JSON list of C-alpha atoms and ligand atoms in Angstrom, two decimals:
[
{"chain": "X", "resi": 148, "resn": "UNK", "atom": "CA", "xyz": [-17.37, 5.49, -0.96]},
{"chain": "X", "resi": 149, "resn": "UNK", "atom": "CA", "xyz": [-16.27, 2.87, 1.54]},
{"chain": "X", "resi": 150, "resn": "UNK", "atom": "CA", "xyz": [-12.51, 2.38, 1.57]},
{"chain": "X", "resi": 151, "resn": "UNK", "atom": "CA", "xyz": [-10.82, -0.51, 3.33]},
{"chain": "X", "resi": 152, "resn": "UNK", "atom": "CA", "xyz": [-7.18, 0.22, 4.26]},
{"chain": "X", "resi": 153, "resn": "UNK", "atom": "CA", "xyz": [-4.93, -2.75, 4.98]},
{"chain": "X", "resi": 154, "resn": "UNK", "atom": "CA", "xyz": [-1.45, -1.86, 6.23]},
{"chain": "X", "resi": 155, "resn": "UNK", "atom": "CA", "xyz": [0.84, -4.79, 5.60]},
{"chain": "X", "resi": 156, "resn": "UNK", "atom": "CA", "xyz": [2.18, -7.36, 8.03]},
{"chain": "X", "resi": 157, "resn": "UNK", "atom": "CA", "xyz": [1.31, -8.22, 11.58]},
{"chain": "X", "resi": 158, "resn": "UNK", "atom": "CA", "xyz": [-0.07, -5.85, 14.19]},
{"chain": "X", "resi": 159, "resn": "UNK", "atom": "CA", "xyz": [2.82, -4.99, 16.49]},
{"chain": "X", "resi": 160, "resn": "UNK", "atom": "CA", "xyz": [5.19, -6.96, 14.28]},
{"chain": "X", "resi": 161, "resn": "UNK", "atom": "CA", "xyz": [4.26, -10.38, 15.72]},
{"chain": "X", "resi": 162, "resn": "UNK", "atom": "CA", "xyz": [4.74, -12.84, 14.14]},
{"chain": "X", "resi": 163, "resn": "UNK", "atom": "CA", "xyz": [5.67, -10.98, 10.97]},
{"chain": "X", "resi": 164, "resn": "UNK", "atom": "CA", "xyz": [7.08, -7.41, 10.96]},
{"chain": "X", "resi": 165, "resn": "UNK", "atom": "CA", "xyz": [7.63, -7.49, 7.18]},
{"chain": "X", "resi": 166, "resn": "UNK", "atom": "CA", "xyz": [10.85, -6.11, 5.77]},
{"chain": "X", "resi": 167, "resn": "UNK", "atom": "CA", "xyz": [13.39, -4.56, 8.16]},
{"chain": "X", "resi": 168, "resn": "UNK", "atom": "CA", "xyz": [16.02, -1.86, 8.04]},
{"chain": "X", "resi": 169, "resn": "UNK", "atom": "CA", "xyz": [18.39, -2.46, 10.93]},
{"chain": "X", "resi": 170, "resn": "UNK", "atom": "CA", "xyz": [20.44, 0.69, 10.34]},
{"chain": "X", "resi": 171, "resn": "UNK", "atom": "CA", "xyz": [17.50, 3.02, 10.93]},
{"chain": "X", "resi": 172, "resn": "UNK", "atom": "CA", "xyz": [15.65, 0.47, 13.06]},
{"chain": "X", "resi": 173, "resn": "UNK", "atom": "CA", "xyz": [12.67, 0.54, 10.70]},
{"chain": "X", "resi": 174, "resn": "UNK", "atom": "CA", "xyz": [10.01, -2.13, 10.40]},
{"chain": "X", "resi": 175, "resn": "UNK", "atom": "CA", "xyz": [7.70, -2.33, 7.41]},
{"chain": "X", "resi": 176, "resn": "UNK", "atom": "CA", "xyz": [4.69, -3.02, 9.67]},
{"chain": "X", "resi": 177, "resn": "UNK", "atom": "CA", "xyz": [5.21, 0.29, 11.53]},
{"chain": "X", "resi": 178, "resn": "UNK", "atom": "CA", "xyz": [5.68, 2.42, 8.42]},
{"chain": "X", "resi": 179, "resn": "UNK", "atom": "CA", "xyz": [2.71, 0.79, 6.65]},
{"chain": "X", "resi": 180, "resn": "UNK", "atom": "CA", "xyz": [0.51, 1.41, 9.71]},
{"chain": "X", "resi": 181, "resn": "UNK", "atom": "CA", "xyz": [1.62, 5.03, 10.06]},
{"chain": "X", "resi": 182, "resn": "UNK", "atom": "CA", "xyz": [0.92, 5.73, 6.38]},
{"chain": "X", "resi": 183, "resn": "UNK", "atom": "CA", "xyz": [-2.36, 3.79, 6.57]},
{"chain": "X", "resi": 184, "resn": "UNK", "atom": "CA", "xyz": [-3.58, 5.92, 9.48]},
{"chain": "X", "resi": 185, "resn": "UNK", "atom": "CA", "xyz": [-2.73, 9.08, 7.58]},
{"chain": "X", "resi": 186, "resn": "UNK", "atom": "CA", "xyz": [-4.63, 7.77, 4.53]},
{"chain": "X", "resi": 187, "resn": "UNK", "atom": "CA", "xyz": [-7.56, 7.04, 6.81]},
{"chain": "X", "resi": 188, "resn": "UNK", "atom": "CA", "xyz": [-7.50, 10.64, 8.00]},
{"chain": "X", "resi": 189, "resn": "UNK", "atom": "CA", "xyz": [-7.27, 12.14, 4.52]},
{"chain": "X", "resi": 190, "resn": "UNK", "atom": "CA", "xyz": [-10.04, 9.99, 3.06]},
{"chain": "X", "resi": 191, "resn": "UNK", "atom": "CA", "xyz": [-12.31, 10.55, 6.06]},
{"chain": "X", "resi": 192, "resn": "UNK", "atom": "CA", "xyz": [-11.89, 14.29, 5.58]},
{"chain": "X", "resi": 193, "resn": "UNK", "atom": "CA", "xyz": [-12.72, 13.81, 1.89]},
{"chain": "X", "resi": 194, "resn": "UNK", "atom": "CA", "xyz": [-16.04, 12.27, 2.93]},
{"chain": "X", "resi": 195, "resn": "UNK", "atom": "CA", "xyz": [-15.23, 8.57, 2.59]},
{"chain": "X", "resi": 196, "resn": "UNK", "atom": "CA", "xyz": [-16.10, 5.90, 5.10]},
{"chain": "X", "resi": 197, "resn": "UNK", "atom": "CA", "xyz": [-12.83, 4.22, 6.04]},
{"chain": "X", "resi": 198, "resn": "UNK", "atom": "CA", "xyz": [-11.98, 1.03, 7.89]},
{"chain": "X", "resi": 199, "resn": "UNK", "atom": "CA", "xyz": [-8.38, 0.08, 8.70]},
{"chain": "X", "resi": 200, "resn": "UNK", "atom": "CA", "xyz": [-7.17, -3.40, 9.59]},
{"chain": "X", "resi": 201, "resn": "UNK", "atom": "CA", "xyz": [-3.54, -4.51, 9.62]},
{"chain": "X", "resi": 202, "resn": "UNK", "atom": "CA", "xyz": [-2.89, -8.08, 8.55]},
{"chain": "X", "resi": 203, "resn": "UNK", "atom": "CA", "xyz": [0.11, -10.27, 7.84]},
{"chain": "X", "resi": 204, "resn": "UNK", "atom": "CA", "xyz": [-1.80, -12.93, 5.91]},
{"chain": "X", "resi": 205, "resn": "UNK", "atom": "CA", "xyz": [-0.62, -11.66, 2.55]},
{"chain": "X", "resi": 206, "resn": "UNK", "atom": "CA", "xyz": [-0.84, -14.83, 0.50]},
{"chain": "X", "resi": 207, "resn": "UNK", "atom": "CA", "xyz": [-3.25, -16.84, 2.64]},
{"chain": "X", "resi": 208, "resn": "UNK", "atom": "CA", "xyz": [-0.23, -18.50, 4.26]},
{"chain": "X", "resi": 209, "resn": "UNK", "atom": "CA", "xyz": [-1.54, -18.20, 7.82]},
{"chain": "X", "resi": 210, "resn": "UNK", "atom": "CA", "xyz": [-5.04, -19.71, 7.88]},
{"chain": "X", "resi": 211, "resn": "UNK", "atom": "CA", "xyz": [-5.16, -19.56, 11.69]},
{"chain": "X", "resi": 212, "resn": "UNK", "atom": "CA", "xyz": [-4.85, -15.80, 11.44]},
{"chain": "X", "resi": 213, "resn": "UNK", "atom": "CA", "xyz": [-7.84, -16.00, 9.16]},
{"chain": "X", "resi": 214, "resn": "UNK", "atom": "CA", "xyz": [-8.45, -14.30, 5.92]},
{"chain": "X", "resi": 215, "resn": "UNK", "atom": "CA", "xyz": [-9.93, -11.84, 8.39]},
{"chain": "X", "resi": 216, "resn": "UNK", "atom": "CA", "xyz": [-8.96, -8.92, 6.27]},
{"chain": "X", "resi": 217, "resn": "UNK", "atom": "CA", "xyz": [-10.87, -10.43, 3.33]},
{"chain": "X", "resi": 218, "resn": "UNK", "atom": "CA", "xyz": [-13.91, -11.27, 5.46]},
{"chain": "X", "resi": 219, "resn": "UNK", "atom": "CA", "xyz": [-13.85, -7.89, 7.17]},
{"chain": "X", "resi": 220, "resn": "UNK", "atom": "CA", "xyz": [-13.68, -5.94, 3.93]},
{"chain": "X", "resi": 221, "resn": "UNK", "atom": "CA", "xyz": [-16.37, -7.93, 2.15]},
{"chain": "X", "resi": 222, "resn": "UNK", "atom": "CA", "xyz": [-18.83, -8.11, 5.06]},
{"chain": "X", "resi": 223, "resn": "UNK", "atom": "CA", "xyz": [-18.40, -4.37, 5.61]},
{"chain": "X", "resi": 224, "resn": "UNK", "atom": "CA", "xyz": [-19.20, -3.84, 1.92]},
{"chain": "X", "resi": 225, "resn": "UNK", "atom": "CA", "xyz": [-16.02, -1.98, 0.98]},
{"chain": "X", "resi": 226, "resn": "UNK", "atom": "CA", "xyz": [-16.03, -0.38, -2.45]},
{"chain": "X", "resi": 227, "resn": "UNK", "atom": "CA", "xyz": [-12.24, -0.47, -2.73]},
{"chain": "X", "resi": 228, "resn": "UNK", "atom": "CA", "xyz": [-9.44, -2.27, -0.90]},
{"chain": "X", "resi": 229, "resn": "UNK", "atom": "CA", "xyz": [-5.96, -0.76, -0.56]},
{"chain": "X", "resi": 230, "resn": "UNK", "atom": "CA", "xyz": [-3.07, -2.65, 0.97]},
{"chain": "X", "resi": 231, "resn": "UNK", "atom": "CA", "xyz": [-0.02, -0.60, 1.97]},
{"chain": "X", "resi": 232, "resn": "UNK", "atom": "CA", "xyz": [3.51, -2.02, 2.03]},
{"chain": "X", "resi": 233, "resn": "UNK", "atom": "CA", "xyz": [7.19, -1.14, 1.67]},
{"chain": "X", "resi": 234, "resn": "UNK", "atom": "CA", "xyz": [9.45, -2.99, -0.73]},
{"chain": "X", "resi": 235, "resn": "UNK", "atom": "CA", "xyz": [12.87, -4.52, -0.08]},
{"chain": "X", "resi": 236, "resn": "UNK", "atom": "CA", "xyz": [15.44, -6.01, -2.42]},
{"chain": "X", "resi": 237, "resn": "UNK", "atom": "CA", "xyz": [19.19, -5.52, -2.59]},
{"chain": "X", "resi": 238, "resn": "UNK", "atom": "CA", "xyz": [19.64, -1.97, -1.14]},
{"chain": "X", "resi": 239, "resn": "UNK", "atom": "CA", "xyz": [20.09, -0.50, -4.65]},
{"chain": "X", "resi": 240, "resn": "UNK", "atom": "CA", "xyz": [16.52, -0.84, -5.96]},
{"chain": "X", "resi": 241, "resn": "UNK", "atom": "CA", "xyz": [14.29, 2.21, -5.58]},
{"chain": "X", "resi": 242, "resn": "UNK", "atom": "CA", "xyz": [10.85, 3.46, -6.42]},
{"chain": "X", "resi": 243, "resn": "UNK", "atom": "CA", "xyz": [7.16, 2.72, -6.13]},
{"chain": "X", "resi": 244, "resn": "UNK", "atom": "CA", "xyz": [5.18, -0.11, -7.66]},
{"chain": "X", "resi": 245, "resn": "UNK", "atom": "CA", "xyz": [1.59, -1.18, -7.30]},
{"chain": "X", "resi": 246, "resn": "UNK", "atom": "CA", "xyz": [0.53, -4.81, -7.36]},
{"chain": "X", "resi": 247, "resn": "UNK", "atom": "CA", "xyz": [-2.80, -5.82, -8.87]},
{"chain": "X", "resi": 248, "resn": "UNK", "atom": "CA", "xyz": [-4.62, -9.09, -9.54]},
{"chain": "X", "resi": 249, "resn": "UNK", "atom": "CA", "xyz": [-4.48, -8.58, -13.29]},
{"chain": "X", "resi": 250, "resn": "UNK", "atom": "CA", "xyz": [-3.42, -5.88, -15.73]},
{"chain": "X", "resi": 251, "resn": "UNK", "atom": "CA", "xyz": [-7.03, -5.24, -16.81]},
{"chain": "X", "resi": 252, "resn": "UNK", "atom": "CA", "xyz": [-10.24, -4.26, -15.03]},
{"chain": "X", "resi": 253, "resn": "UNK", "atom": "CA", "xyz": [-11.20, -2.19, -12.03]},
{"chain": "X", "resi": 254, "resn": "UNK", "atom": "CA", "xyz": [-8.38, -3.33, -9.74]},
{"chain": "X", "resi": 255, "resn": "UNK", "atom": "CA", "xyz": [-5.90, -2.30, -12.41]},
{"chain": "X", "resi": 256, "resn": "UNK", "atom": "CA", "xyz": [-7.62, 1.08, -12.83]},
{"chain": "X", "resi": 257, "resn": "UNK", "atom": "CA", "xyz": [-7.50, 1.64, -9.07]},
{"chain": "X", "resi": 258, "resn": "UNK", "atom": "CA", "xyz": [-3.84, 0.64, -8.94]},
{"chain": "X", "resi": 259, "resn": "UNK", "atom": "CA", "xyz": [-2.94, 2.91, -11.84]},
{"chain": "X", "resi": 260, "resn": "UNK", "atom": "CA", "xyz": [-4.60, 5.91, -10.19]},
{"chain": "X", "resi": 261, "resn": "UNK", "atom": "CA", "xyz": [-2.68, 5.29, -6.95]},
{"chain": "X", "resi": 262, "resn": "UNK", "atom": "CA", "xyz": [0.61, 4.64, -8.75]},
{"chain": "X", "resi": 263, "resn": "UNK", "atom": "CA", "xyz": [0.27, 7.83, -10.84]},
{"chain": "X", "resi": 264, "resn": "UNK", "atom": "CA", "xyz": [-0.38, 10.04, -7.81]},
{"chain": "X", "resi": 265, "resn": "UNK", "atom": "CA", "xyz": [2.35, 8.47, -5.69]},
{"chain": "X", "resi": 266, "resn": "UNK", "atom": "CA", "xyz": [5.04, 8.68, -8.37]},
{"chain": "X", "resi": 267, "resn": "UNK", "atom": "CA", "xyz": [4.03, 12.24, -9.18]},
{"chain": "X", "resi": 268, "resn": "UNK", "atom": "CA", "xyz": [4.25, 13.28, -5.52]},
{"chain": "X", "resi": 269, "resn": "UNK", "atom": "CA", "xyz": [7.60, 11.58, -4.89]},
{"chain": "X", "resi": 270, "resn": "UNK", "atom": "CA", "xyz": [9.14, 12.91, -8.11]},
{"chain": "X", "resi": 271, "resn": "UNK", "atom": "CA", "xyz": [8.25, 16.43, -6.99]},
{"chain": "X", "resi": 272, "resn": "UNK", "atom": "CA", "xyz": [10.44, 15.79, -3.94]},
{"chain": "X", "resi": 273, "resn": "UNK", "atom": "CA", "xyz": [13.08, 13.70, -5.76]},
{"chain": "X", "resi": 274, "resn": "UNK", "atom": "CA", "xyz": [13.02, 13.75, -9.57]},
{"chain": "X", "resi": 275, "resn": "UNK", "atom": "CA", "xyz": [15.10, 10.55, -9.70]},
{"chain": "X", "resi": 276, "resn": "UNK", "atom": "CA", "xyz": [12.44, 8.50, -7.87]},
{"chain": "X", "resi": 277, "resn": "UNK", "atom": "CA", "xyz": [11.60, 5.59, -10.22]},
{"chain": "X", "resi": 278, "resn": "UNK", "atom": "CA", "xyz": [8.14, 4.65, -11.46]},
{"chain": "X", "resi": 279, "resn": "UNK", "atom": "CA", "xyz": [8.24, 0.84, -11.37]},
{"chain": "X", "resi": 280, "resn": "UNK", "atom": "CA", "xyz": [4.72, 0.59, -12.71]},
{"chain": "X", "resi": 281, "resn": "UNK", "atom": "CA", "xyz": [1.98, -1.95, -12.09]},
{"chain": "X", "resi": 282, "resn": "UNK", "atom": "CA", "xyz": [2.70, -5.64, -11.56]},
{"chain": "X", "resi": 283, "resn": "UNK", "atom": "CA", "xyz": [0.40, -8.62, -11.77]},
{"chain": "X", "resi": 284, "resn": "UNK", "atom": "CA", "xyz": [0.33, -10.68, -8.57]},
{"chain": "X", "resi": 285, "resn": "UNK", "atom": "CA", "xyz": [-2.66, -13.05, -8.81]},
{"chain": "X", "resi": 286, "resn": "UNK", "atom": "CA", "xyz": [-1.54, -15.26, -5.91]},
{"chain": "X", "resi": 287, "resn": "UNK", "atom": "CA", "xyz": [-1.79, -12.64, -3.17]},
{"chain": "X", "resi": 288, "resn": "UNK", "atom": "CA", "xyz": [-5.01, -13.27, -1.26]},
{"chain": "X", "resi": 289, "resn": "UNK", "atom": "CA", "xyz": [-5.58, -9.56, -0.68]},
{"chain": "X", "resi": 290, "resn": "UNK", "atom": "CA", "xyz": [-5.80, -9.22, -4.48]},
{"chain": "X", "resi": 291, "resn": "UNK", "atom": "CA", "xyz": [-7.28, -12.63, -5.39]},
{"chain": "X", "resi": 292, "resn": "UNK", "atom": "CA", "xyz": [-9.92, -13.10, -2.69]},
{"chain": "X", "resi": 293, "resn": "UNK", "atom": "CA", "xyz": [-11.16, -9.54, -2.31]},
{"chain": "X", "resi": 294, "resn": "UNK", "atom": "CA", "xyz": [-14.50, -9.18, -4.13]},
{"chain": "X", "resi": 295, "resn": "UNK", "atom": "CA", "xyz": [-14.03, -5.42, -4.63]},
{"chain": "X", "resi": 296, "resn": "UNK", "atom": "CA", "xyz": [-11.33, -3.66, -6.72]},
{"chain": "X", "resi": 297, "resn": "UNK", "atom": "CA", "xyz": [-8.06, -4.06, -4.83]},
{"chain": "X", "resi": 298, "resn": "UNK", "atom": "CA", "xyz": [-4.50, -2.78, -5.12]},
{"chain": "X", "resi": 299, "resn": "UNK", "atom": "CA", "xyz": [-1.35, -3.25, -3.05]},
{"chain": "X", "resi": 300, "resn": "UNK", "atom": "CA", "xyz": [0.99, -0.30, -3.09]},
{"chain": "X", "resi": 301, "resn": "UNK", "atom": "CA", "xyz": [4.70, -0.79, -2.42]},
{"chain": "X", "resi": 302, "resn": "UNK", "atom": "CA", "xyz": [5.44, 2.81, -1.48]},
{"chain": "X", "resi": 303, "resn": "UNK", "atom": "CA", "xyz": [9.26, 2.69, -1.64]},
{"chain": "X", "resi": 304, "resn": "UNK", "atom": "CA", "xyz": [12.19, 0.46, -0.67]},
{"chain": "X", "resi": 305, "resn": "UNK", "atom": "CA", "xyz": [12.87, 0.19, 3.05]},
{"chain": "X", "resi": 306, "resn": "UNK", "atom": "CA", "xyz": [16.42, -1.09, 2.43]},
{"chain": "X", "resi": 307, "resn": "UNK", "atom": "CA", "xyz": [17.52, 1.78, 0.18]},
{"chain": "X", "resi": 308, "resn": "UNK", "atom": "CA", "xyz": [18.99, 4.90, 1.76]},
{"chain": "X", "resi": 309, "resn": "UNK", "atom": "CA", "xyz": [17.31, 7.42, -0.53]},
{"chain": "X", "resi": 310, "resn": "UNK", "atom": "CA", "xyz": [13.92, 5.73, -0.36]},
{"chain": "X", "resi": 311, "resn": "UNK", "atom": "CA", "xyz": [14.27, 5.43, 3.43]},
{"chain": "X", "resi": 312, "resn": "UNK", "atom": "CA", "xyz": [14.44, 9.16, 3.78]},
{"chain": "X", "resi": 313, "resn": "UNK", "atom": "CA", "xyz": [11.11, 9.42, 1.95]},
{"chain": "X", "resi": 314, "resn": "UNK", "atom": "CA", "xyz": [9.58, 6.67, 4.09]},
{"chain": "X", "resi": 315, "resn": "UNK", "atom": "CA", "xyz": [10.76, 8.34, 7.29]},
{"chain": "X", "resi": 316, "resn": "UNK", "atom": "CA", "xyz": [10.10, 11.99, 6.51]},
{"chain": "X", "resi": 317, "resn": "UNK", "atom": "CA", "xyz": [7.46, 12.08, 3.77]},
{"chain": "X", "resi": 318, "resn": "UNK", "atom": "CA", "xyz": [4.71, 9.87, 5.15]},
{"chain": "X", "resi": 319, "resn": "UNK", "atom": "CA", "xyz": [2.19, 12.69, 4.89]},
{"chain": "X", "resi": 320, "resn": "UNK", "atom": "CA", "xyz": [2.96, 13.25, 1.20]},
{"chain": "X", "resi": 321, "resn": "UNK", "atom": "CA", "xyz": [2.86, 9.49, 0.53]},
{"chain": "X", "resi": 322, "resn": "UNK", "atom": "CA", "xyz": [-0.49, 9.14, 2.29]},
{"chain": "X", "resi": 323, "resn": "UNK", "atom": "CA", "xyz": [-1.97, 12.19, 0.58]},
{"chain": "X", "resi": 324, "resn": "UNK", "atom": "CA", "xyz": [-0.94, 10.78, -2.80]},
{"chain": "X", "resi": 325, "resn": "UNK", "atom": "CA", "xyz": [-2.47, 7.36, -2.10]},
{"chain": "X", "resi": 326, "resn": "UNK", "atom": "CA", "xyz": [-5.66, 9.11, -0.97]},
{"chain": "X", "resi": 327, "resn": "UNK", "atom": "CA", "xyz": [-5.80, 11.20, -4.14]},
{"chain": "X", "resi": 328, "resn": "UNK", "atom": "CA", "xyz": [-5.33, 8.03, -6.17]},
{"chain": "X", "resi": 329, "resn": "UNK", "atom": "CA", "xyz": [-8.35, 6.46, -4.49]},
{"chain": "X", "resi": 330, "resn": "UNK", "atom": "CA", "xyz": [-10.55, 9.50, -5.05]},
{"chain": "X", "resi": 331, "resn": "UNK", "atom": "CA", "xyz": [-9.29, 9.80, -8.67]},
{"chain": "X", "resi": 332, "resn": "UNK", "atom": "CA", "xyz": [-10.43, 6.24, -9.27]},
{"chain": "X", "resi": 333, "resn": "UNK", "atom": "CA", "xyz": [-13.82, 6.91, -7.76]},
{"chain": "X", "resi": 334, "resn": "UNK", "atom": "CA", "xyz": [-14.33, 10.05, -9.82]},
{"chain": "X", "resi": 335, "resn": "UNK", "atom": "CA", "xyz": [-13.41, 8.18, -13.01]},
{"chain": "X", "resi": 336, "resn": "UNK", "atom": "CA", "xyz": [-16.21, 5.71, -12.29]},
{"chain": "X", "resi": 337, "resn": "UNK", "atom": "CA", "xyz": [-18.54, 8.72, -12.33]},
{"chain": "P", "resi": 594, "resn": "ZN", "atom": "ZN1", "xyz": [5.10, -6.19, 2.72]}
]
């Protein structure tokens, strides 16, 4: 299986670091990249071919940056595409959610496998960690323009204190769960 990993937001945070947490000096782009590299390691060990490319062009809003992540994944012939992000809202919201193009089909199945593993892993650490489920986001180019099944996982909220602790100290568990979700999906296909 060829897995394309796309950590969210710009490489090095320029021009777009994603969501920020000034108290802990966290940037979404750094956490997404760290988790993405760990996923790359886990899936490589599991026998997958893995390519990783960070991109900030989430909704096709930066044509000069190219839909390079779309082109790169399709020309490489990826079987699945996984974008990795952190959420942010009002400091009180918590939990994981996975965004998919539609609530049917292969992308949805991939997203559900990832969501199930991630929520299960985080609830083992913190039973109050919420399962926010799957959400339909047809306008995101990483979900709309990718020809292979694609899912975007919002691992946890970067602006919530409890979720922050998971994002800072449990990156290995988060990455292992995302990796298991990908291999679960692949095994279901038979
Ligand atoms: Zn993001």
